[in-house]
Amino acid sequence: MDSQTAAAKVIALTEDLNKFNKIYYTHHSSVISDYEFDMMLKELQALEAQFPELLKADSPTQRVGGTITKEFPTFEHKYPMLSLGNTYSSEELADWVARVQKGLPDQTVEFICELKFDGVAIALHYEHGELVRAVTRGDGTKGDVITPNAKTIKAIPLLLKNADKLPSAFEVRGEVFMPREVFLALNKEREEAGDALLANPRNTASGTLKMQDSSVVAARKLNCYCYFVYGEDLPFETHEESLEFLKQAGFHVSDTWKKATTFEEIIDFISHWDEARKNFPVDTDGIVIKVNSFAQQQELGFTAKSPRWATSYKFKAENVATQLLEITYQVGRTGSVTPVANLAPVVLAGTTVKRASIHNANEIARLDLHEGDFVFVEKGGEIIPKITGVSLADRKPEAKPIQWISNCPACGTELIRNEGEANHYCPNTNGCKPQILGKIEHFVQRKALNIENLGPETIEAMYNGGLIKNAADLYTLTKDQLLQLPNFKEKSADNVLKGLEASKATPFERVLFGMGIRHVGATVADKLAKHFKNIDAISSASEEALLQAPEVGEIIAKSVTAYFSEEANALFVSQLKAAGLAMQVIEKEVVSEGEALVGLTFVISGVFKCFERDDLKAKIEANGGKVASSVSGKTNYLVAGDGMGPSKLEKAQSLGVKIISEDEFLALIGQ
Ligand code: IVH
């Protein structure tokens, strides 16, 4: 490709990718698949590698991370990062408004009401329109420089629009957060991989910003709302204008703010959002009220800790007190032990609560829980309510502190705690009933071997009846054995056998996921399978070799080698092999079906009825066609599925590329 064509291509890809990024962080959803996005990004990366002069500071390739930071340097804030005063009732808020008014005698005061986003504060330093530094709050005076991590957040502009018209240096303050859905999906993935669950989106965002590997940060899909500008000779006089300025310059500003001129209007804003926040995709813990005029802000000034011209109003988290009846312990499939607080039933936010999660032994110690304590239970961003405190006044003097257990509640084995981990584990992996049952349930789930008609009760009955000791034993079950199970009739027995037989066609990556290796979720299993191709290569791989696979870090590599070094697991794998399960990836060969598409280039977009994307691609190639990742002058056909990206459509239309449906495509190849 000549450099002129490359330059045009780089601009087009950059524009498209930046547009998709923007849609993603403003609507919290995407219009193209991750696969398509990655393919376009790879194409851009390749072009930038070939023509380094085309690499721009705001290229989407600069957001994929890859920098490893061992220790973050500290930076002294030019403008200290203050906290805000809190108010908890309309009376307290009325007092604050009265104080503001008293400080500005005979002046009309306007307020800007904003949501108080529950994330981590960040300071973004721009020089000549370019992001030069991102700093955490730290102690308010100095914070950590985490620029490589901040650059992975797509809502943070790397290069500002109209930089020549902007002040040469200024600082933007905002809140980095993890949208609730991203958090829930991340936790689901962790649960499936047997990793400890994360407590809430805020702590997760905060922990993520401090990670050493920025490519992991990039994968975590953080987002950021900006809400303040600091600098000298700024070209505006009110907070409202500064928000408008931020938006114009390309920052992500939440459109939820509102101007209020009376106390009643502030209260209306609060009442509206106290309810509406439940459907807002980001956790909020209150609202922030700021005096609009900068001149008035200056006149009011600061106390030692916070500005007098702004305050926050905290939403009341729904909270009740109830008695702690007992702590029980659950043992998960990987042996992790989780305490659960059993509570006297109480109604909280419309539902009856009987249990609350306590994450681990540290949490019991932090709360200093005693037997029979009255505890405060709160429903915040989390689905399961949590214990936020103890009513010391209600504690009986003879109440004993809750003692953490030293042995597994299921099998009695002494628990262990790995260095640096908060959770305790039962090491009796292959002999502890809840671990065995959990592993079998994991094996049969939809995302793994997808064996139907095998619920937890059936699995437990099979185990109790001595029919199975692990998931591989399922494949040795006979109809007679199944008929001995409670509630099993001819039909249900046949169904289970049919489900088992059908599962033998499961692709290797899902069999690998089904084995339940700690830290190996569906995505990692997929990467391992594609990298090593078969089970023998994986089971004999050294830690160093494992680290070469994409998405595999030290923890995963250690966990994989530990798994295969155990004799019981090696035996289990050979049982699975003997049962006829796939132990290697099937490479899709291009078997020619014809030459109907020779010389034609296709772009595919969206979701299809009859095809997975890869299959459609294979079909095109099998008929002699080529598949490209983005629409260009060379594209002959855009095969459009459901939910196709709007920019692809627009581009295809503007270039006069033929847009065809899946059916029309099949007609092209005469099928
Ligand atoms: S303005 C001097 N606006 O709340 C004013 N802060 O308790 C600085 N926060 O550290 C803050 N949403 O992390 C402001 N719309 C908003 C906010 C907000 C969340 C956080 C921020 C700050 C803390 C203050």
PDB file of C-alpha atoms in Angstrom, residues 343-512:
ATOM      1  CA  LEU A 343     -30.507 -12.961  59.934  1.00  0.00           C
ATOM      2  CA  ALA A 344     -33.875 -12.649  61.630  1.00  0.00           C
ATOM      3  CA  PRO A 345     -36.080 -11.935  58.561  1.00  0.00           C
ATOM      4  CA  VAL A 346     -36.623  -8.231  57.957  1.00  0.00           C
ATOM      5  CA  VAL A 347     -38.141  -6.181  55.128  1.00  0.00           C
ATOM      6  CA  LEU A 348     -35.650  -3.992  53.292  1.00  0.00           C
ATOM      7  CA  ALA A 349     -36.406  -1.977  50.144  1.00  0.00           C
ATOM      8  CA  GLY A 350     -39.505  -4.061  49.476  1.00  0.00           C
ATOM      9  CA  THR A 351     -38.052  -7.562  49.893  1.00  0.00           C
ATOM     10  CA  THR A 352     -37.612  -9.832  52.882  1.00  0.00           C
ATOM     11  CA  VAL A 353     -33.979 -10.274  53.763  1.00  0.00           C
ATOM     12  CA  LYS A 354     -32.798 -13.385  55.613  1.00  0.00           C
ATOM     13  CA  ARG A 355     -29.168 -13.527  54.656  1.00  0.00           C
ATOM     14  CA  ALA A 356     -26.357 -11.104  54.039  1.00  0.00           C
ATOM     15  CA  SER A 357     -22.982 -11.704  52.507  1.00  0.00           C
ATOM     16  CA  ILE A 358     -19.810 -11.191  54.460  1.00  0.00           C
ATOM     17  CA  HIS A 359     -16.864 -11.559  52.180  1.00  0.00           C
ATOM     18  CA  ASN A 360     -14.257 -13.245  54.330  1.00  0.00           C
ATOM     19  CA  ALA A 361     -12.598 -13.549  57.718  1.00  0.00           C
ATOM     20  CA  ASN A 362     -11.218  -9.997  57.513  1.00  0.00           C
ATOM     21  CA  GLU A 363     -14.713  -8.622  57.178  1.00  0.00           C
ATOM     22  CA  ILE A 364     -15.880 -10.454  60.328  1.00  0.00           C
ATOM     23  CA  ALA A 365     -12.913  -8.990  62.176  1.00  0.00           C
ATOM     24  CA  ARG A 366     -13.467  -5.511  60.762  1.00  0.00           C
ATOM     25  CA  LEU A 367     -17.098  -5.508  61.891  1.00  0.00           C
ATOM     26  CA  ASP A 368     -16.027  -7.145  65.180  1.00  0.00           C
ATOM     27  CA  LEU A 369     -19.137  -9.338  65.005  1.00  0.00           C
ATOM     28  CA  HIS A 370     -20.307 -11.001  68.219  1.00  0.00           C
ATOM     29  CA  GLU A 371     -22.853 -13.767  68.670  1.00  0.00           C
ATOM     30  CA  GLY A 372     -26.435 -12.453  68.723  1.00  0.00           C
ATOM     31  CA  ASP A 373     -25.416  -8.955  67.626  1.00  0.00           C
ATOM     32  CA  PHE A 374     -27.984  -6.551  66.208  1.00  0.00           C
ATOM     33  CA  VAL A 375     -26.581  -5.523  62.865  1.00  0.00           C
ATOM     34  CA  PHE A 376     -27.419  -2.814  60.339  1.00  0.00           C
ATOM     35  CA  VAL A 377     -28.177  -4.183  56.915  1.00  0.00           C
ATOM     36  CA  GLU A 378     -28.051  -2.054  53.810  1.00  0.00           C
ATOM     37  CA  LYS A 379     -28.931  -2.531  50.176  1.00  0.00           C
ATOM     38  CA  GLY A 380     -26.622  -0.425  48.078  1.00  0.00           C
ATOM     39  CA  GLY A 381     -25.251  -1.104  44.608  1.00  0.00           C
ATOM     40  CA  GLU A 382     -24.931  -4.774  45.496  1.00  0.00           C
ATOM     41  CA  ILE A 383     -27.663  -7.288  44.830  1.00  0.00           C
ATOM     42  CA  ILE A 384     -27.130  -9.146  48.094  1.00  0.00           C
ATOM     43  CA  PRO A 385     -27.539  -6.897  51.130  1.00  0.00           C
ATOM     44  CA  LYS A 386     -24.507  -6.257  53.272  1.00  0.00           C
ATOM     45  CA  ILE A 387     -23.870  -5.669  56.946  1.00  0.00           C
ATOM     46  CA  THR A 388     -22.625  -2.149  57.448  1.00  0.00           C
ATOM     47  CA  GLY A 389     -22.282  -2.034  61.226  1.00  0.00           C
ATOM     48  CA  VAL A 390     -23.224  -3.336  64.630  1.00  0.00           C
ATOM     49  CA  SER A 391     -25.440  -1.754  67.266  1.00  0.00           C
ATOM     50  CA  LEU A 392     -23.059  -1.821  70.228  1.00  0.00           C
ATOM     51  CA  ALA A 393     -25.794  -0.604  72.603  1.00  0.00           C
ATOM     52  CA  ASP A 394     -27.717  -3.817  71.967  1.00  0.00           C
ATOM     53  CA  ARG A 395     -24.792  -6.175  72.556  1.00  0.00           C
ATOM     54  CA  LYS A 396     -25.074  -8.413  75.638  1.00  0.00           C
ATOM     55  CA  PRO A 397     -21.991  -8.087  77.885  1.00  0.00           C
ATOM     56  CA  GLU A 398     -21.451 -11.860  77.812  1.00  0.00           C
ATOM     57  CA  ALA A 399     -21.650 -12.096  73.985  1.00  0.00           C
ATOM     58  CA  LYS A 400     -18.629 -13.874  72.536  1.00  0.00           C
ATOM     59  CA  PRO A 401     -16.831 -12.664  69.424  1.00  0.00           C
ATOM     60  CA  ILE A 402     -17.504 -14.772  66.331  1.00  0.00           C
ATOM     61  CA  GLN A 403     -14.588 -17.158  65.876  1.00  0.00           C
ATOM     62  CA  TRP A 404     -13.418 -17.883  62.381  1.00  0.00           C
ATOM     63  CA  ILE A 405     -13.437 -21.615  61.655  1.00  0.00           C
ATOM     64  CA  SER A 406     -10.133 -23.408  61.242  1.00  0.00           C
ATOM     65  CA  ASN A 407     -11.518 -26.531  59.527  1.00  0.00           C
ATOM     66  CA  CYS A 408     -13.717 -27.111  56.501  1.00  0.00           C
ATOM     67  CA  PRO A 409     -17.378 -27.170  57.602  1.00  0.00           C
ATOM     68  CA  ALA A 410     -18.063 -29.928  55.058  1.00  0.00           C
ATOM     69  CA  CYS A 411     -15.127 -32.340  55.291  1.00  0.00           C
ATOM     70  CA  GLY A 412     -13.183 -31.235  58.368  1.00  0.00           C
ATOM     71  CA  THR A 413      -9.883 -30.637  56.551  1.00  0.00           C
ATOM     72  CA  GLU A 414      -7.789 -27.818  57.974  1.00  0.00           C
ATOM     73  CA  LEU A 415      -8.309 -24.632  55.942  1.00  0.00           C
ATOM     74  CA  ILE A 416      -5.476 -22.755  54.286  1.00  0.00           C
ATOM     75  CA  ARG A 417      -5.063 -19.169  53.247  1.00  0.00           C
ATOM     76  CA  ASN A 418      -2.650 -18.325  50.442  1.00  0.00           C
ATOM     77  CA  GLU A 419      -0.373 -15.389  50.963  1.00  0.00           C
ATOM     78  CA  GLY A 420      -1.893 -12.173  49.707  1.00  0.00           C
ATOM     79  CA  GLU A 421      -5.409 -13.620  49.457  1.00  0.00           C
ATOM     80  CA  ALA A 422      -8.338 -12.721  51.674  1.00  0.00           C
ATOM     81  CA  ASN A 423     -10.193 -16.016  51.279  1.00  0.00           C
ATOM     82  CA  HIS A 424      -9.646 -19.296  53.081  1.00  0.00           C
ATOM     83  CA  TYR A 425      -9.639 -22.536  51.093  1.00  0.00           C
ATOM     84  CA  CYS A 426     -10.299 -26.158  51.810  1.00  0.00           C
ATOM     85  CA  PRO A 427      -7.406 -27.991  50.128  1.00  0.00           C
ATOM     86  CA  ASN A 428      -9.247 -31.327  49.965  1.00  0.00           C
ATOM     87  CA  THR A 429     -10.132 -30.654  46.341  1.00  0.00           C
ATOM     88  CA  ASN A 430     -11.108 -34.155  45.313  1.00  0.00           C
ATOM     89  CA  GLY A 431     -12.581 -35.407  48.559  1.00  0.00           C
ATOM     90  CA  CYS A 432     -14.830 -32.609  49.823  1.00  0.00           C
ATOM     91  CA  LYS A 433     -18.496 -33.050  48.903  1.00  0.00           C
ATOM     92  CA  PRO A 434     -19.536 -29.455  48.086  1.00  0.00           C
ATOM     93  CA  GLN A 435     -16.399 -29.060  45.974  1.00  0.00           C
ATOM     94  CA  ILE A 436     -17.100 -32.289  44.096  1.00  0.00           C
ATOM     95  CA  LEU A 437     -20.748 -31.399  43.510  1.00  0.00           C
ATOM     96  CA  GLY A 438     -19.811 -27.833  42.551  1.00  0.00           C
ATOM     97  CA  LYS A 439     -17.289 -29.115  40.018  1.00  0.00           C
ATOM     98  CA  ILE A 440     -19.827 -31.457  38.437  1.00  0.00           C
ATOM     99  CA  GLU A 441     -22.419 -28.663  38.276  1.00  0.00           C
ATOM    100  CA  HIS A 442     -19.796 -26.467  36.647  1.00  0.00           C
ATOM    101  CA  PHE A 443     -19.008 -29.209  34.137  1.00  0.00           C
ATOM    102  CA  VAL A 444     -22.617 -29.716  33.009  1.00  0.00           C
ATOM    103  CA  GLN A 445     -23.552 -25.998  32.763  1.00  0.00           C
ATOM    104  CA  ARG A 446     -24.604 -24.456  29.488  1.00  0.00           C
ATOM    105  CA  LYS A 447     -21.317 -22.674  28.833  1.00  0.00           C
ATOM    106  CA  ALA A 448     -19.362 -25.887  29.405  1.00  0.00           C
ATOM    107  CA  LEU A 449     -20.622 -29.340  28.347  1.00  0.00           C
ATOM    108  CA  ASN A 450     -24.242 -28.157  28.281  1.00  0.00           C
ATOM    109  CA  ILE A 451     -25.735 -31.419  29.526  1.00  0.00           C
ATOM    110  CA  GLU A 452     -29.456 -31.024  29.896  1.00  0.00           C
ATOM    111  CA  ASN A 453     -31.698 -32.668  32.486  1.00  0.00           C
ATOM    112  CA  LEU A 454     -28.972 -32.724  35.124  1.00  0.00           C
ATOM    113  CA  GLY A 455     -29.923 -30.343  37.935  1.00  0.00           C
ATOM    114  CA  PRO A 456     -28.120 -29.999  41.289  1.00  0.00           C
ATOM    115  CA  GLU A 457     -30.562 -32.382  43.029  1.00  0.00           C
ATOM    116  CA  THR A 458     -29.996 -35.126  40.461  1.00  0.00           C
ATOM    117  CA  ILE A 459     -26.242 -34.701  40.697  1.00  0.00           C
ATOM    118  CA  GLU A 460     -26.375 -34.919  44.476  1.00  0.00           C
ATOM    119  CA  ALA A 461     -28.596 -38.020  44.327  1.00  0.00           C
ATOM    120  CA  MET A 462     -26.109 -39.662  41.936  1.00  0.00           C
ATOM    121  CA  TYR A 463     -23.234 -38.798  44.233  1.00  0.00           C
ATOM    122  CA  ASN A 464     -25.052 -39.953  47.371  1.00  0.00           C
ATOM    123  CA  GLY A 465     -25.988 -43.196  45.639  1.00  0.00           C
ATOM    124  CA  GLY A 466     -22.309 -43.850  44.880  1.00  0.00           C
ATOM    125  CA  LEU A 467     -22.870 -43.681  41.112  1.00  0.00           C
ATOM    126  CA  ILE A 468     -20.424 -40.864  40.440  1.00  0.00           C
ATOM    127  CA  LYS A 469     -17.379 -39.363  42.128  1.00  0.00           C
ATOM    128  CA  ASN A 470     -16.513 -36.865  39.430  1.00  0.00           C
ATOM    129  CA  ALA A 471     -17.903 -35.491  36.190  1.00  0.00           C
ATOM    130  CA  ALA A 472     -16.153 -38.119  34.061  1.00  0.00           C
ATOM    131  CA  ASP A 473     -18.094 -40.863  35.864  1.00  0.00           C
ATOM    132  CA  LEU A 474     -21.270 -39.433  34.290  1.00  0.00           C
ATOM    133  CA  TYR A 475     -20.221 -41.067  31.028  1.00  0.00           C
ATOM    134  CA  THR A 476     -20.154 -44.539  32.606  1.00  0.00           C
ATOM    135  CA  LEU A 477     -23.756 -44.366  33.869  1.00  0.00           C
ATOM    136  CA  THR A 478     -26.103 -47.062  32.645  1.00  0.00           C
ATOM    137  CA  LYS A 479     -29.846 -46.849  32.259  1.00  0.00           C
ATOM    138  CA  ASP A 480     -30.345 -49.353  35.078  1.00  0.00           C
ATOM    139  CA  GLN A 481     -28.301 -47.194  37.412  1.00  0.00           C
ATOM    140  CA  LEU A 482     -30.286 -44.097  36.494  1.00  0.00           C
ATOM    141  CA  LEU A 483     -33.561 -45.900  37.111  1.00  0.00           C
ATOM    142  CA  GLN A 484     -32.513 -46.439  40.737  1.00  0.00           C
ATOM    143  CA  LEU A 485     -32.523 -42.682  41.330  1.00  0.00           C
ATOM    144  CA  PRO A 486     -35.512 -41.118  43.073  1.00  0.00           C
ATOM    145  CA  ASN A 487     -38.149 -39.810  40.597  1.00  0.00           C
ATOM    146  CA  PHE A 488     -36.350 -41.340  37.622  1.00  0.00           C
ATOM    147  CA  LYS A 489     -38.526 -43.027  35.031  1.00  0.00           C
ATOM    148  CA  GLU A 490     -37.787 -44.485  31.616  1.00  0.00           C
ATOM    149  CA  LYS A 491     -38.107 -41.090  29.911  1.00  0.00           C
ATOM    150  CA  SER A 492     -35.968 -39.084  32.328  1.00  0.00           C
ATOM    151  CA  ALA A 493     -33.244 -41.740  32.206  1.00  0.00           C
ATOM    152  CA  ASP A 494     -33.253 -41.679  28.407  1.00  0.00           C
ATOM    153  CA  ASN A 495     -33.063 -37.906  28.407  1.00  0.00           C
ATOM    154  CA  VAL A 496     -29.986 -37.865  30.614  1.00  0.00           C
ATOM    155  CA  LEU A 497     -28.263 -40.472  28.467  1.00  0.00           C
ATOM    156  CA  LYS A 498     -29.159 -38.528  25.331  1.00  0.00           C
ATOM    157  CA  GLY A 499     -27.795 -35.315  26.863  1.00  0.00           C
ATOM    158  CA  LEU A 500     -24.536 -37.064  27.758  1.00  0.00           C
ATOM    159  CA  GLU A 501     -24.156 -38.504  24.295  1.00  0.00           C
ATOM    160  CA  ALA A 502     -24.805 -35.134  22.658  1.00  0.00           C
ATOM    161  CA  SER A 503     -22.224 -33.459  24.913  1.00  0.00           C
ATOM    162  CA  LYS A 504     -19.474 -35.527  23.282  1.00  0.00           C
ATOM    163  CA  ALA A 505     -19.624 -33.119  20.343  1.00  0.00           C
ATOM    164  CA  THR A 506     -18.655 -30.165  22.577  1.00  0.00           C
ATOM    165  CA  PRO A 507     -15.614 -28.287  21.246  1.00  0.00           C
ATOM    166  CA  PHE A 508     -12.367 -28.673  23.166  1.00  0.00           C
ATOM    167  CA  GLU A 509     -12.282 -25.103  24.551  1.00  0.00           C
ATOM    168  CA  ARG A 510     -15.541 -25.721  26.377  1.00  0.00           C
ATOM    169  CA  VAL A 511     -14.385 -29.103  27.669  1.00  0.00           C
ATOM    170  CA  LEU A 512     -11.299 -27.331  29.024  1.00  0.00           C
TER     171      LEU A 512
END
